[in-house]
Structures are given as C-alpha cells and as structure tokens.
Coordinates of C-alpha atoms (C1' of nucleotides) in Angstrom, one line a residue:
Chain R
X1 CA -4.8 -13.7 -17.4
X2 CA -3.5 -10.3 -16.8
X3 CA -0.7 -9.8 -14.5
X4 CA -1.5 -7.5 -11.4
X5 CA 0.9 -4.9 -10.4
X6 CA 3.8 -6.8 -9.9
X7 CA 2.4 -10.3 -9.7
X8 CA 4.3 -13.3 -8.4
X9 CA 8.0 -12.4 -8.1
X10 CA 9.6 -15.4 -9.8
X11 CA 7.6 -18.4 -11.0
X12 CA 9.7 -21.3 -9.5
X13 CA 9.2 -24.8 -9.1
X14 CA 7.1 -26.2 -6.2
X15 CA 9.4 -25.9 -3.1
X16 CA 9.1 -28.1 0.0
X17 CA 6.0 -26.2 1.4
X18 CA 4.1 -26.5 -1.9
X19 CA 5.1 -30.2 -2.1
X20 CA 4.0 -31.0 1.4
X21 CA 0.8 -29.2 1.0
X22 CA 0.0 -30.8 -2.3
X23 CA 0.6 -34.1 -0.9
X24 CA -2.2 -33.3 1.9
X25 CA -4.4 -32.3 -0.9
X26 CA -4.3 -35.5 -2.6
X27 CA -4.7 -37.1 0.7
X28 CA -8.0 -35.5 0.9
X29 CA -8.9 -36.4 -2.5
X30 CA -8.3 -39.8 -1.6
X31 CA -10.9 -39.3 1.2
X32 CA -13.3 -38.4 -1.4
X33 CA -13.0 -34.6 -0.6
X34 CA -12.3 -31.6 -2.9
X35 CA -9.5 -29.6 -1.1
X36 CA -11.1 -26.6 -3.1
X37 CA -14.6 -26.7 -1.7
X38 CA -17.9 -25.0 -2.6
X39 CA -20.6 -23.2 -1.0
X40 CA -20.5 -23.7 2.7
X41 CA -23.6 -23.0 4.9
X42 CA -22.0 -21.0 7.6
X43 CA -24.5 -20.1 10.3
X44 CA -22.7 -17.3 12.0
X45 CA -19.3 -15.3 11.7
X46 CA -16.8 -15.3 14.6
X47 CA -18.0 -12.3 16.2
X48 CA -21.4 -13.4 16.0
X49 CA -20.2 -16.6 17.5
X50 CA -18.8 -15.0 20.6
X51 CA -22.2 -13.0 20.8
X52 CA -24.0 -16.2 20.7
X53 CA -21.9 -17.8 23.6
X54 CA -22.6 -14.8 25.7
X55 CA -26.4 -15.0 25.2
X56 CA -27.0 -18.7 24.9
X57 CA -24.2 -20.1 27.1
X58 CA -22.3 -23.2 27.0
X59 CA -23.1 -25.8 24.4
X60 CA -24.7 -23.6 21.6
X61 CA -24.2 -24.7 18.2
X62 CA -22.2 -22.8 15.9
X63 CA -21.0 -23.3 12.3
X64 CA -18.2 -20.9 11.4
X65 CA -16.1 -20.7 8.4
X66 CA -12.4 -18.7 8.0
X67 CA -8.7 -19.0 7.6
X68 CA -6.7 -21.0 10.0
X69 CA -3.5 -18.9 11.1
X70 CA -2.6 -20.6 14.1
X71 CA -2.3 -24.1 15.3
X72 CA -1.5 -25.3 18.9
X73 CA -1.1 -29.2 19.0
X74 CA -1.2 -31.3 22.2
X75 CA -1.2 -34.8 20.8
X76 CA -4.7 -35.6 21.3
X77 CA -6.1 -32.0 21.5
X78 CA -5.5 -29.5 18.8
X79 CA -6.4 -25.8 19.1
X80 CA -6.7 -23.7 16.0
X81 CA -7.4 -19.9 15.5
X82 CA -9.9 -19.1 12.7
X83 CA -9.9 -15.4 11.3
X84 CA -12.8 -14.2 9.2
X85 CA -13.8 -10.7 8.4
X86 CA -15.4 -10.1 11.7
X87 CA -12.3 -11.4 13.9
X88 CA -11.0 -14.4 15.3
X89 CA -12.3 -17.4 17.2
X90 CA -10.7 -20.4 18.7
X91 CA -11.4 -23.8 17.5
X92 CA -10.7 -27.1 19.5
X93 CA -10.3 -30.3 17.8
X94 CA -10.3 -33.3 20.3
X95 CA -9.5 -36.8 19.3
X96 CA -11.8 -38.0 22.1
X97 CA -14.9 -36.5 20.7
X98 CA -14.2 -36.4 17.2
X99 CA -15.2 -39.1 14.8
X100 CA -11.9 -41.1 13.8
X101 CA -12.3 -40.0 10.1
X102 CA -12.7 -36.3 11.0
X103 CA -9.4 -36.4 13.4
X104 CA -7.4 -37.9 10.4
X105 CA -8.9 -34.8 8.5
X106 CA -7.5 -32.3 10.9
X107 CA -4.0 -33.6 10.4
X108 CA -4.3 -32.6 7.0
X109 CA -4.9 -29.1 7.7
X110 CA -2.2 -26.6 7.3
X111 CA -1.8 -22.9 8.2
X112 CA -3.5 -20.7 5.9
X113 CA -6.1 -23.4 4.9
X114 CA -9.7 -21.8 4.6
X115 CA -11.8 -24.1 6.7
X116 CA -15.4 -24.7 7.8
X117 CA -16.1 -25.8 11.4
X118 CA -19.2 -27.1 12.9
X119 CA -19.4 -27.7 16.8
X120 CA -20.7 -26.3 19.9
X121 CA -19.4 -23.0 21.7
X122 CA -17.5 -23.7 25.0
X123 CA -15.5 -22.1 27.3
X124 CA -11.9 -23.7 27.8
X125 CA -10.2 -23.7 31.1
X126 CA -8.4 -20.4 30.3
X127 CA -11.7 -18.7 29.4
X128 CA -11.4 -18.6 25.9
X129 CA -14.7 -18.8 23.9
X130 CA -14.1 -21.8 21.5
X131 CA -15.8 -23.6 19.1
X132 CA -15.4 -27.3 20.0
X133 CA -15.5 -29.0 16.6
X134 CA -17.6 -32.0 15.7
X135 CA -16.9 -31.8 11.9
X136 CA -14.4 -29.7 9.9
X137 CA -14.4 -29.2 6.0
X138 CA -11.5 -27.9 3.9
X139 CA -12.9 -24.9 1.9
X140 CA -9.5 -24.0 0.3
X141 CA -6.2 -25.7 0.7
X142 CA -3.3 -23.0 1.0
X143 CA -0.6 -24.5 -1.0
X144 CA 1.8 -21.6 0.2
X145 CA 2.5 -20.8 3.8
X146 CA 1.5 -17.7 5.3
X147 CA 3.9 -15.4 6.9
X148 CA 5.5 -15.5 10.3
X149 CA 2.6 -15.2 12.9
X150 CA 4.4 -12.8 15.1
X151 CA 5.9 -10.1 12.8
X152 CA 3.6 -10.6 9.7
X153 CA 4.7 -9.5 6.5
X154 CA 6.8 -6.4 6.9
X155 CA 8.8 -6.2 3.7
X156 CA 7.6 -3.1 1.9
X157 CA 7.7 -4.4 -1.7
X158 CA 6.4 -7.9 -0.8
X159 CA 3.4 -6.0 1.0
X160 CA 2.7 -3.9 -2.3
X161 CA 3.2 -6.6 -4.7
X162 CA 1.4 -9.3 -2.7
X163 CA -1.3 -7.2 -1.3
X164 CA -3.4 -10.3 -0.8
X165 CA -0.8 -11.7 1.8
X166 CA -0.5 -8.4 3.3
X167 CA -4.3 -8.1 4.0
X168 CA -4.6 -11.5 5.8
X169 CA -1.2 -11.4 7.5
X170 CA -1.6 -7.9 8.8
X171 CA -5.0 -7.3 10.2
X172 CA -4.4 -3.5 10.7
X173 CA -4.1 -3.3 7.0
X174 CA -7.3 -4.6 6.2
X175 CA -8.8 -2.3 8.9
X176 CA -7.2 0.6 7.1
X177 CA -8.9 -0.2 3.7
X178 CA -12.1 -0.8 5.4
X179 CA -11.7 2.7 6.7
X180 CA -10.9 4.0 3.3
X181 CA -14.4 2.3 2.2
X182 CA -16.0 3.9 5.1
X183 CA -14.7 7.1 4.1
X184 CA -16.1 6.9 0.5
X185 CA -19.5 5.7 1.5
X186 CA -19.8 8.7 4.0
X187 CA -18.8 11.0 1.0
X188 CA -21.6 9.6 -1.1
X189 CA -24.0 9.6 1.7
X190 CA -23.2 13.3 2.6
X191 CA -23.5 14.4 -1.1
X192 CA -26.8 12.4 -1.6
X193 CA -28.4 14.3 1.5
X194 CA -27.4 17.7 -0.1
X195 CA -29.0 16.6 -3.4
X196 CA -26.2 15.8 -5.5
X197 CA -26.3 13.1 -8.3
X198 CA -23.6 10.7 -8.9
X199 CA -22.7 10.6 -12.5
X200 CA -20.0 8.8 -14.7
X201 CA -18.1 10.8 -17.3
X202 CA -15.6 9.5 -20.0
X203 CA -12.2 7.9 -18.7
X204 CA -11.2 7.6 -22.4
X205 CA -11.1 11.3 -23.8
X206 CA -10.2 12.5 -27.3
X207 CA -8.8 15.9 -25.6
X208 CA -7.7 16.1 -22.1
X209 CA -8.3 18.9 -19.7
X210 CA -9.3 20.3 -16.3
X211 CA -5.8 20.1 -14.8
X212 CA -2.3 20.6 -15.7
X213 CA -1.0 17.3 -15.9
X214 CA 0.7 15.0 -18.7
X215 CA -1.7 12.5 -19.9
X216 CA -1.5 8.7 -20.7
X217 CA -2.2 8.0 -24.3
X218 CA -4.0 5.2 -25.7
X219 CA -5.5 4.3 -29.1
X220 CA -8.8 3.0 -30.1
X221 CA -8.5 0.4 -32.9
X222 CA -12.0 0.8 -34.7
X223 CA -12.1 4.6 -34.6
X224 CA -8.4 4.6 -35.2
X225 CA -7.8 7.6 -33.0
X226 CA -5.6 8.3 -30.1
X227 CA -7.6 8.7 -26.6
X228 CA -6.2 10.1 -23.4
X229 CA -7.0 8.8 -20.1
X230 CA -8.4 11.5 -18.4
X231 CA -6.5 13.8 -15.9
X232 CA -9.6 15.2 -14.6
X233 CA -13.6 15.0 -15.1
X234 CA -14.0 18.6 -15.0
X235 CA -14.9 19.5 -18.5
X236 CA -17.4 17.0 -18.8
X237 CA -19.1 17.6 -15.5
X238 CA -19.6 21.3 -16.3
X239 CA -21.4 20.4 -19.6
X240 CA -23.7 18.5 -17.3
X241 CA -24.6 21.8 -15.6
X242 CA -25.3 23.4 -18.9
X243 CA -27.5 20.4 -19.6
X244 CA -29.4 21.3 -16.4
X245 CA -27.9 18.8 -14.0
X246 CA -27.7 21.3 -11.1
X247 CA -25.7 19.2 -8.4
X248 CA -23.5 16.4 -9.9
X249 CA -20.7 14.5 -8.5
X250 CA -18.4 12.0 -9.7
X251 CA -15.8 9.7 -7.8
X252 CA -13.5 9.5 -10.7
X253 CA -10.1 7.5 -11.1
X254 CA -7.9 9.8 -12.8
X255 CA -4.5 9.3 -14.4
X256 CA -1.6 11.5 -14.6
X257 CA 1.7 10.5 -16.2
X258 CA 4.2 12.0 -13.9
X259 CA 6.4 11.3 -11.1
X260 CA 5.5 8.6 -8.3
X261 CA 6.2 9.5 -4.7
X262 CA 4.7 9.2 -1.3
X263 CA 2.0 11.6 -2.2
X264 CA 1.6 10.7 -5.9
X265 CA 0.1 7.6 -7.6
X266 CA -0.1 7.5 -11.4
X267 CA -4.1 6.8 -10.9
X268 CA -5.7 8.2 -8.1
X269 CA -9.5 8.8 -7.0
X270 CA -10.8 12.3 -7.4
X271 CA -14.0 13.4 -6.1
X272 CA -15.4 16.4 -8.0
X273 CA -18.6 18.0 -7.7
X274 CA -20.5 21.0 -9.3
X275 CA -23.4 23.1 -7.5
X276 CA -25.2 25.4 -9.7
X277 CA -25.9 28.8 -8.2
X278 CA -23.1 28.6 -5.5
X279 CA -19.7 30.0 -5.4
X280 CA -16.3 29.0 -3.7
X281 CA -17.8 30.3 -0.3
X282 CA -20.4 27.6 -0.5
X283 CA -17.7 25.0 -1.4
X284 CA -15.6 26.0 1.8
X285 CA -18.7 25.4 3.9
X286 CA -19.3 22.1 2.2
X287 CA -15.5 21.0 2.7
X288 CA -15.1 21.7 6.1
X289 CA -18.5 20.4 6.9
X290 CA -17.7 17.3 5.0
X291 CA -14.2 16.5 6.4
X292 CA -15.3 17.1 9.9
X293 CA -18.0 14.5 9.3
X294 CA -15.7 12.0 7.9
X295 CA -13.2 12.4 10.8
X296 CA -16.0 11.6 13.1
X297 CA -17.2 8.7 11.0
X298 CA -13.9 6.8 11.1
X299 CA -12.8 7.7 14.8
X300 CA -16.1 7.1 16.4
X301 CA -17.0 10.8 16.8
X302 CA -13.8 12.7 17.4
X303 CA -12.7 15.6 15.2
X304 CA -9.0 15.7 16.4
X305 CA -7.1 13.3 14.7
X306 CA -3.1 12.4 14.8
X307 CA -1.3 12.7 11.6
X308 CA 2.6 11.5 11.9
X309 CA 4.1 14.0 14.5
X310 CA 1.2 16.4 14.4
X311 CA -2.5 16.5 15.8
X312 CA -5.0 17.9 13.5
X313 CA -8.2 19.6 14.5
X314 CA -10.8 19.2 11.8
X315 CA -13.8 20.7 13.3
X316 CA -15.5 23.3 11.3
X317 CA -15.1 26.1 10.5
X318 CA -11.5 26.0 9.1
X319 CA -9.2 28.8 9.0
X320 CA -9.5 31.0 5.8
X321 CA -6.3 32.8 4.7
X322 CA -5.7 34.9 1.6
X323 CA -3.1 33.7 -0.6
X324 CA -1.5 37.2 -0.7
X325 CA -1.4 37.4 3.0
X326 CA 0.1 34.0 3.5
X327 CA 2.7 35.0 0.8
X328 CA 3.4 38.0 2.7
X329 CA 3.7 36.4 6.1
X330 CA 6.0 33.4 5.2
X331 CA 7.7 34.5 2.1
X332 CA 8.0 38.1 2.9
X333 CA 6.8 39.2 -0.6
X334 CA 3.8 41.2 -1.8
X335 CA 1.7 39.8 -4.2
X336 CA 2.1 41.4 -7.6
X337 CA 5.6 42.8 -6.7
X338 CA 7.3 41.1 -9.6
X339 CA 10.9 42.1 -8.8
X340 CA 10.5 40.8 -5.2
X341 CA 9.0 37.6 -6.2
X342 CA 11.8 36.9 -8.7
X343 CA 14.2 37.8 -6.2
X344 CA 12.7 35.6 -3.4
X345 CA 12.4 32.6 -5.9
X346 CA 16.3 33.1 -6.8
X347 CA 17.0 32.8 -2.8
X348 CA 15.0 29.8 -2.5
X349 CA 16.9 28.3 -5.5
X350 CA 14.0 28.3 -7.8
X351 CA 14.3 28.7 -11.8
X352 CA 12.2 31.9 -12.6
X353 CA 13.9 33.2 -15.6
X354 CA 11.4 31.8 -18.3
X355 CA 8.2 31.8 -16.5
X356 CA 5.2 33.9 -15.9
X357 CA 5.5 35.9 -12.7
X358 CA 2.3 34.0 -11.5
X359 CA 3.8 30.8 -12.1
X360 CA 7.1 32.0 -10.0
X361 CA 4.7 33.3 -7.2
X362 CA 3.4 30.0 -7.0
X363 CA 6.6 28.2 -6.8
X364 CA 7.5 30.4 -4.1
X365 CA 4.4 29.7 -2.3
X366 CA 4.8 26.3 -2.5
X367 CA 8.5 26.2 -1.2
X368 CA 7.9 29.0 1.5
X369 CA 4.3 28.9 2.7
X370 CA 2.9 25.3 2.2
X371 CA 5.2 23.6 4.7
X372 CA 3.9 26.0 7.3
X373 CA 0.4 25.4 6.9
X374 CA -0.5 22.6 9.3
X375 CA -4.0 22.9 10.6
X376 CA -6.9 22.7 8.0
X377 CA -6.9 25.8 6.0
X378 CA -8.6 27.3 2.9
X379 CA -6.0 29.3 1.2
X380 CA -8.2 31.6 -1.1
X381 CA -7.8 34.1 -3.7
X382 CA -5.4 32.9 -6.1
X383 CA -3.4 34.7 -8.9
X384 CA -5.7 34.6 -11.6
X385 CA -3.2 33.5 -14.3
X386 CA -2.9 30.0 -12.2
X387 CA -6.7 29.3 -12.7
X388 CA -7.9 29.6 -16.3
X389 CA -11.3 27.8 -15.3
X390 CA -12.1 30.0 -12.5
X391 CA -14.0 33.3 -12.3
X392 CA -12.2 36.4 -11.4
X393 CA -13.0 38.5 -8.5
X394 CA -15.7 41.1 -9.4
X395 CA -13.6 43.9 -8.4
X396 CA -10.0 42.7 -9.3
X397 CA -9.4 40.8 -12.6
X398 CA -5.9 39.7 -11.3
X399 CA -7.4 37.5 -8.7
X400 CA -9.4 34.4 -9.0
X401 CA -12.0 33.0 -6.8
X402 CA -10.1 29.9 -6.0
X403 CA -9.0 28.2 -2.8
X404 CA -7.4 24.9 -1.9
X405 CA -7.9 23.2 1.2
X406 CA -4.6 22.5 2.9
X407 CA -3.6 20.0 5.9
X408 CA -0.3 19.2 7.2
X409 CA 1.3 21.0 4.2
X410 CA -0.5 18.8 1.8
X411 CA -3.1 20.0 -0.9
X412 CA -6.2 17.9 -0.5
X413 CA -8.2 19.6 -3.1
X414 CA -8.9 22.4 -5.2
X415 CA -12.2 24.5 -5.7
X416 CA -13.5 27.6 -7.4
X417 CA -16.3 29.8 -8.7
X418 CA -16.7 28.4 -12.1
X419 CA -16.1 30.6 -15.1
X420 CA -19.4 30.5 -17.0
X421 CA -18.4 33.2 -19.7
X422 CA -17.6 31.5 -22.9
X423 CA -15.8 34.1 -24.3
X424 CA -13.6 34.8 -21.0
X425 CA -13.2 31.1 -21.0
X426 CA -11.9 30.7 -24.6
X427 CA -9.5 33.7 -24.1
X428 CA -8.2 32.2 -21.0
X429 CA -7.4 28.8 -22.5
X430 CA -5.9 30.5 -25.4
X431 CA -3.6 32.7 -23.3
X432 CA -2.8 29.4 -21.3
X433 CA -1.9 27.7 -24.4
X434 CA 0.2 30.6 -25.7
X435 CA 2.1 31.0 -22.5
X436 CA 4.5 28.1 -21.1
X437 CA 5.1 24.8 -22.4
X438 CA 3.2 23.5 -19.4
X439 CA -0.4 23.9 -20.4
X440 CA -3.6 23.3 -18.6
X441 CA -5.1 21.7 -21.5
X442 CA -5.5 21.4 -25.1
X443 CA -8.1 24.0 -26.6
X444 CA -11.6 22.0 -26.1
X445 CA -13.7 24.0 -28.6
X446 CA -16.6 21.8 -27.7
X447 CA -16.4 22.7 -24.1
X448 CA -16.5 26.4 -25.2
X449 CA -19.7 25.8 -27.4
X450 CA -21.2 24.2 -24.4
X451 CA -20.7 27.5 -22.4
X452 CA -22.3 29.3 -25.1
X453 CA -25.5 27.6 -24.4
X454 CA -25.3 28.8 -21.0
X455 CA -23.8 27.4 -17.7
X456 CA -25.4 28.3 -14.4
X457 CA -23.1 30.0 -12.1
X458 CA -21.6 27.5 -9.9
X459 CA -19.1 26.4 -7.3
X460 CA -16.9 23.5 -8.2
X461 CA -14.8 21.2 -6.1
X462 CA -12.3 18.3 -6.5
X463 CA -10.9 16.4 -3.3
X464 CA -8.0 14.1 -3.7
X465 CA -9.6 10.9 -1.9
X466 CA -6.2 9.1 -1.5
X467 CA -4.6 12.2 0.4
X468 CA -7.8 12.7 2.5
X469 CA -7.5 9.2 3.5
X470 CA -4.0 9.3 4.2
X471 CA -4.6 12.0 6.6
X472 CA -7.8 10.4 8.3
X473 CA -6.2 7.1 8.9
X474 CA -2.5 8.5 9.6
X475 CA -0.8 6.9 6.7
X476 CA 2.6 8.1 5.7
X477 CA 2.6 7.1 2.1
X478 CA -0.1 7.0 -0.5
X479 CA 0.9 3.5 -1.4
X480 CA -0.6 2.7 2.2
X481 CA -4.0 3.8 1.0
X482 CA -4.0 2.4 -2.4
X483 CA -4.6 -1.5 -2.5
X484 CA -2.3 -2.2 -5.6
X485 CA 0.1 1.0 -5.8
X486 CA 2.1 1.3 -9.0
X487 CA 5.6 -0.6 -9.0
X488 CA 7.8 -1.4 -11.8
X489 CA 6.8 -5.0 -13.0
X490 CA 9.3 -7.5 -11.8
X491 CA 10.7 -10.6 -13.3
X492 CA 11.0 -11.6 -17.0
X493 CA 8.3 -10.2 -19.4
X494 CA 5.1 -12.2 -19.3
X495 CA 6.2 -14.1 -16.5
X496 CA 4.2 -12.4 -14.0
X497 CA 0.5 -13.4 -13.5
X498 CA 0.2 -16.7 -15.1
X499 CA 0.6 -20.2 -13.3
Chain A
rG1 C1' 16.5 12.1 -13.6
rG2 C1' 20.0 13.5 -8.8
rG3 C1' 21.4 12.1 -3.6
rG4 C1' 21.2 8.3 0.5
rG5 C1' 19.8 3.4 2.2
rC6 C1' 18.3 -1.7 1.7
rG7 C1' 18.1 -6.7 -0.9
rU8 C1' 20.7 -13.5 3.1
rA9 C1' 15.8 -20.0 4.2
rG10 C1' 8.5 -19.7 3.2
rC11 C1' 8.3 -15.2 6.9
rU12 C1' 11.2 -12.0 10.4
rC13 C1' 16.3 -11.2 11.1
rA14 C1' 21.7 -12.2 12.7
rG15 C1' 26.6 -12.9 10.0
rC16 C1' 29.4 -8.0 6.4
rC17 C1' 37.4 -5.9 9.8
rG18 C1' 37.5 -12.1 3.3
rG19 C1' 38.2 -18.4 5.4
rU20 C1' 33.1 -23.4 3.1
rA21 C1' 26.1 -19.6 5.8
rG22 C1' 23.2 -19.2 11.5
rA23 C1' 18.7 -18.0 14.8
rG24 C1' 13.4 -17.7 15.7
rC25 C1' 8.8 -18.7 13.5
rA26 C1' 7.2 -22.0 9.5
rA27 C1' 8.0 -27.3 7.7
rC28 C1' 9.0 -32.5 8.5
rA29 C1' 9.4 -36.9 12.2
rG30 C1' 8.3 -37.9 17.3
rC31 C1' 6.1 -36.9 22.7
rC32 C1' 2.3 -34.2 24.8
rU33 C1' -6.0 -33.3 26.1
rU34 C1' -6.5 -26.7 28.0
rU35 C1' -3.1 -23.8 24.8
rU36 C1' -3.4 -18.8 22.8
rA37 C1' 3.9 -16.0 20.1
rA38 C1' 2.3 -23.6 23.8
rG39 C1' 6.6 -26.7 25.4
rC40 C1' 10.2 -30.6 24.6
rU41 C1' 13.6 -34.1 21.2
rG42 C1' 15.5 -34.9 16.5
rU43 C1' 15.7 -33.7 10.9
rG44 C1' 15.8 -31.3 6.2
rG45 C1' 15.7 -26.5 4.0
rG46 C1' 19.8 -21.2 0.8
rU47 C1' 21.8 -19.2 -7.3
rC48 C1' 23.3 -14.7 0.3
rG49 C1' 18.9 -9.8 -6.0
rC50 C1' 21.6 -10.6 -11.1
rG51 C1' 26.3 -10.2 -13.8
rG52 C1' 31.5 -9.2 -13.8
rG53 C1' 36.1 -8.2 -11.4
rU54 C1' 39.7 -8.5 -7.2
rU55 C1' 41.7 -12.8 -4.3
rC56 C1' 44.3 -19.2 -3.1
rG57 C1' 39.5 -18.2 -1.3
rA58 C1' 33.8 -13.3 -1.7
rA59 C1' 27.3 -13.2 1.6
rU60 C1' 31.4 -10.1 3.0
rC61 C1' 35.8 -5.7 -0.8
rC62 C1' 35.4 -3.2 -6.2
rC63 C1' 32.4 -2.1 -10.7
rG64 C1' 27.9 -2.4 -13.5
rC65 C1' 22.7 -3.7 -13.7
rC66 C1' 17.7 -5.0 -11.5
rG67 C1' 14.0 -4.0 -7.4
rC68 C1' 12.2 -1.6 -3.5
rC69 C1' 12.3 2.7 0.5
rC70 C1' 13.5 7.8 1.9
rU71 C1' 14.5 12.5 -0.2
rC72 C1' 15.0 16.7 -3.9
rA73 C1' 12.8 18.2 -8.7
rC74 C1' 7.0 17.9 -11.5
rC75 C1' 2.2 17.4 -9.9
rA76 C1' -3.4 16.5 -6.4

RNA sequence: GGGGGCGUAGCUCAGCCGGUAGAGCAACAGCCUUUUAAGCUGUGGGUCGCGGGUUCGAAUCCCGCCGCCCUCACCA
C-alpha cells in the first residue's frame, strides 16, 4: 500500500484507547456481529429524517446511518449524535424500550463508530427531533478516538497529514471541499453550455512546455526514455485546434518542481481552454462571466464576497487596465524606457544586470504594481518578450495580446490571442531558448510542425482553479483548498502507510 | 535557501525566572430516563519532537537535527 502525503505519524503499539475499543469489537464478535459491517439499507439521510418528521409527525419510522460523534448518558437513557453527509440527528437509546440484547450492544459503542439505527422519529422534551432507536448495528468500529468535540482538530500539520480526521472533526472543512467541487462542476457546466468539449491530454510528456517552470522528471522503463510530468497542457490542446476541435478544455493537474508556499503547491489544477476564431477580448468576456457565475453559485447568488481583510466585487464587467498604464501609475516608469526600468528595479532591490529588459520590467511590475490590484482586473497588453506563445498586436510587435486576470494581488490565470504563425512561433521559441537560463520550454519541433498544418486563430485561457477557489471560499492558504497538500514525509522511511 | 515562530496526555491547552508534569474534553469504574460542550464521585494515562551539552538536578537554559506555520526569494 502506498503512503499518502505524510501518512500516520508514527506506527506505535496499540494505546489505551485502541485496546479498549478492540475489546469492544471482540465483544461484538462474541455476539455474532461483525464490528466492520456490510451493506446497510438506510432508508433516509439525517436531513431527510428531519423533513419526514415535519411532514409525517411523531412516530414516523426512519432508518439512518452515520458516524457517532457525541454521547450523553443518563443511566438508562442515552442520547447520541449521528452525523452523515447531510447533517446531524440525535438518536435516543432507552433501556425501557430497547430489547435487552440491543441495550447491551449500545454499551459497546464508542465515539467515532459508524452505526446504523432503526427507529421512530420523535421530539424530545427539549424539542429536538430524535430517532428513538429500536435497533442499532455497528457498521464500522473506530479503533481510534476522534478529536475533542469542542475544538476539533486544530493542529495545522495534523489537519493536513490526517485530512480524513480533519474532514469529520471539522464540518466547515468538509463544507469547503464540497464548495470546491461545486466550483469545478459549474466550470464544466458553463463551458459545455458554450460548446466546449472536455478532453484529456498527456500528463507524461517527452518534452515539457507551455509555461516557464521546472518540471518533475520520471522514467518509462519499456521505452527507456525520460518523461516529464506536464507543467501545462497548452501545446497539446493547441494541436487539437489544428485537428479541428474548435472549442476544447481540460481540467488538468499540472506539476511544477518549484517552491511551496501559501499560494503554491507542487501539483495544482489548471483549467485551460482554447476557442477557435476568438481572441483575448473574448477570453476576458468569458472569464468575467464565468467567475461572476461561480461567485453566485457558491454564495447563494451574491457577487460580492469577502476575502481576508477585503471585500471583492466579481460582477462583470471587470476593470480592463493596460500593463503600461499600471506600470506608469504604480511604478512610475514608462514601458520601454529601459534605463528608467532598470533604475526602478534597483531601488526596489531587484537583480537586473543579467536580465532582458522585459524580464526586469515584469519584476518591477510584480513588486510595485500587483499588490495594488485588489478588485478583479484584467491586466492586458504585455511586453512581447514575456509571451513567446502569444500573437503580437497588429500595430506594435513589442506588445503581445495577453492578459492576466488579477484579484487581491494574485494572478488567477493567464490568457492570450494564440500565436498561429509557425515561423513566428519557431523564432519566438528559439529566441527564448537563446536568452536566459530560465526558458519557457524546450524546443518542440512537432508543435511547430502542427502549426504548419494550420491552427485557426484562437483565444486561449488558463485559470488556476486552486487560487480561484481560495478567493471564492476565503481561504488564506492553497493548502486549505487542496485535500492532501504536499508535505515532507514524516517518520522513518517506509514506515508511513503500512499497518 | 534566508529571517521569525511553534512542537507537553488521544484532542485542545497551561506549566518555561531550573527542583521529580497539570487542566478540560476523551478513556476506565460507578450514580443518573430528556440531554445536546449534560451533571456528580473516583481511577488510570506522558521518551514534555529527536540527539547532545551545562547543572547535584532540565519540559524549562545552550547547541545540533527533524517537522510544521508565517515571511522573503522563484512560480500560477
């Protein structure tokens, strides 16, 4: 069995808790019951049970299943809280009404156990809708105790390493990941409505490209070749445009072998799409329409959502701002004024001596401009040298038809009018390669050959789904929106993940 | 990789001017038929992240290491 990220922290001898619980499991076996049960014909979820009570009233039958996360004992009467994916319901076990054998079984239950309960819906003296149990079955015995009921699991490292505990101990965490799922569902629905087709392209690539990033390298034994985990699906999706698939998208897990931070996970989800006969202006319309809709979807119709200490308005249309204007406004330098740009870089403490002026310009942009962009903004018309896959402005070859949607100082995507001239493309890639050590890609001759077969003019877009979800659910760290974020494995090698 | 912070019972946390380790929840043994952070009585539970040093004595002071968080640098 493979280790998950982290895995159990240290394999240890069964402690006090596990021993007690194993004894109870044995006691269940002695009654002929399997403490790790099978299929259970629940009739209704806990939310449905509440509704049924409202509709059918006192005494309506209900069979529910869930995890028991609270017990309140009164000698001959025991209340338990049963949680399932729809919510929580109280269960009452009464010695007076339960068969003696069932009552004995109740005594073998522990917090964290998965149980099924059959009974009738009643309202208690305090008004709580409750399943008055006639029968209980253990569906899975928990051999380890759940975290404390009031504070839950708060230790950040434990929450990431043992997300399975985090998810049931902290309901808001599960809710957050459900909202992430909603966002992705809605992205798919939106794109399908617009005629996009979802495709899958190689994760293992003989050449990597489509972004500026260091790749992970792996090896295929039979072919005896090194392969790269993709840093972007871009070059394959454009090949599909050549092939005549006019509107395609992929929700692609991509891998970048770089630093880890609150905004960077080594693997993340990148939605890329390409639309034939469109340009970056169409992509702006698409982004603002999509994101406004996503905001509404997860917030019950609102377009104005909080993020950290800010409030963000996602309603379309978004602000459109020229890269050059923003640079002048916030950095005080004119785009193309090389001495001024280099001087500004030095005052910002940035290294500039061995870099192309466009690269320095962008360093200045990131340091001086990006923090000031709070409300959703399209930063458009970039220095061409930064954009080797982008078509230049018709009237200015130094400027590329590219934009980044920025929110709260964060780049949430990247889009442009796609470069479809194979000769210009080949030249741009070669220039890029000849330039800095930090290259966009290795030269992909097959990609250029594909362009020679004719790629329709197109707009292309990439959206960082994780960062978008961070914004929409107000999460301060990308680790909060990735179920199993990358962590350094803990414990002795090979110890994690095995029993 | 640089800087700052953190690591004590299953969980949440005290203790940290050195003097043999504590609380709440959880567990265990009891009492309790209307609670919902139930209550009451009693009991058990710790390699104080790991290793070294200083000291008569270290959870506490010093050094190294491991892990996590924040931050800066590279990136989306």
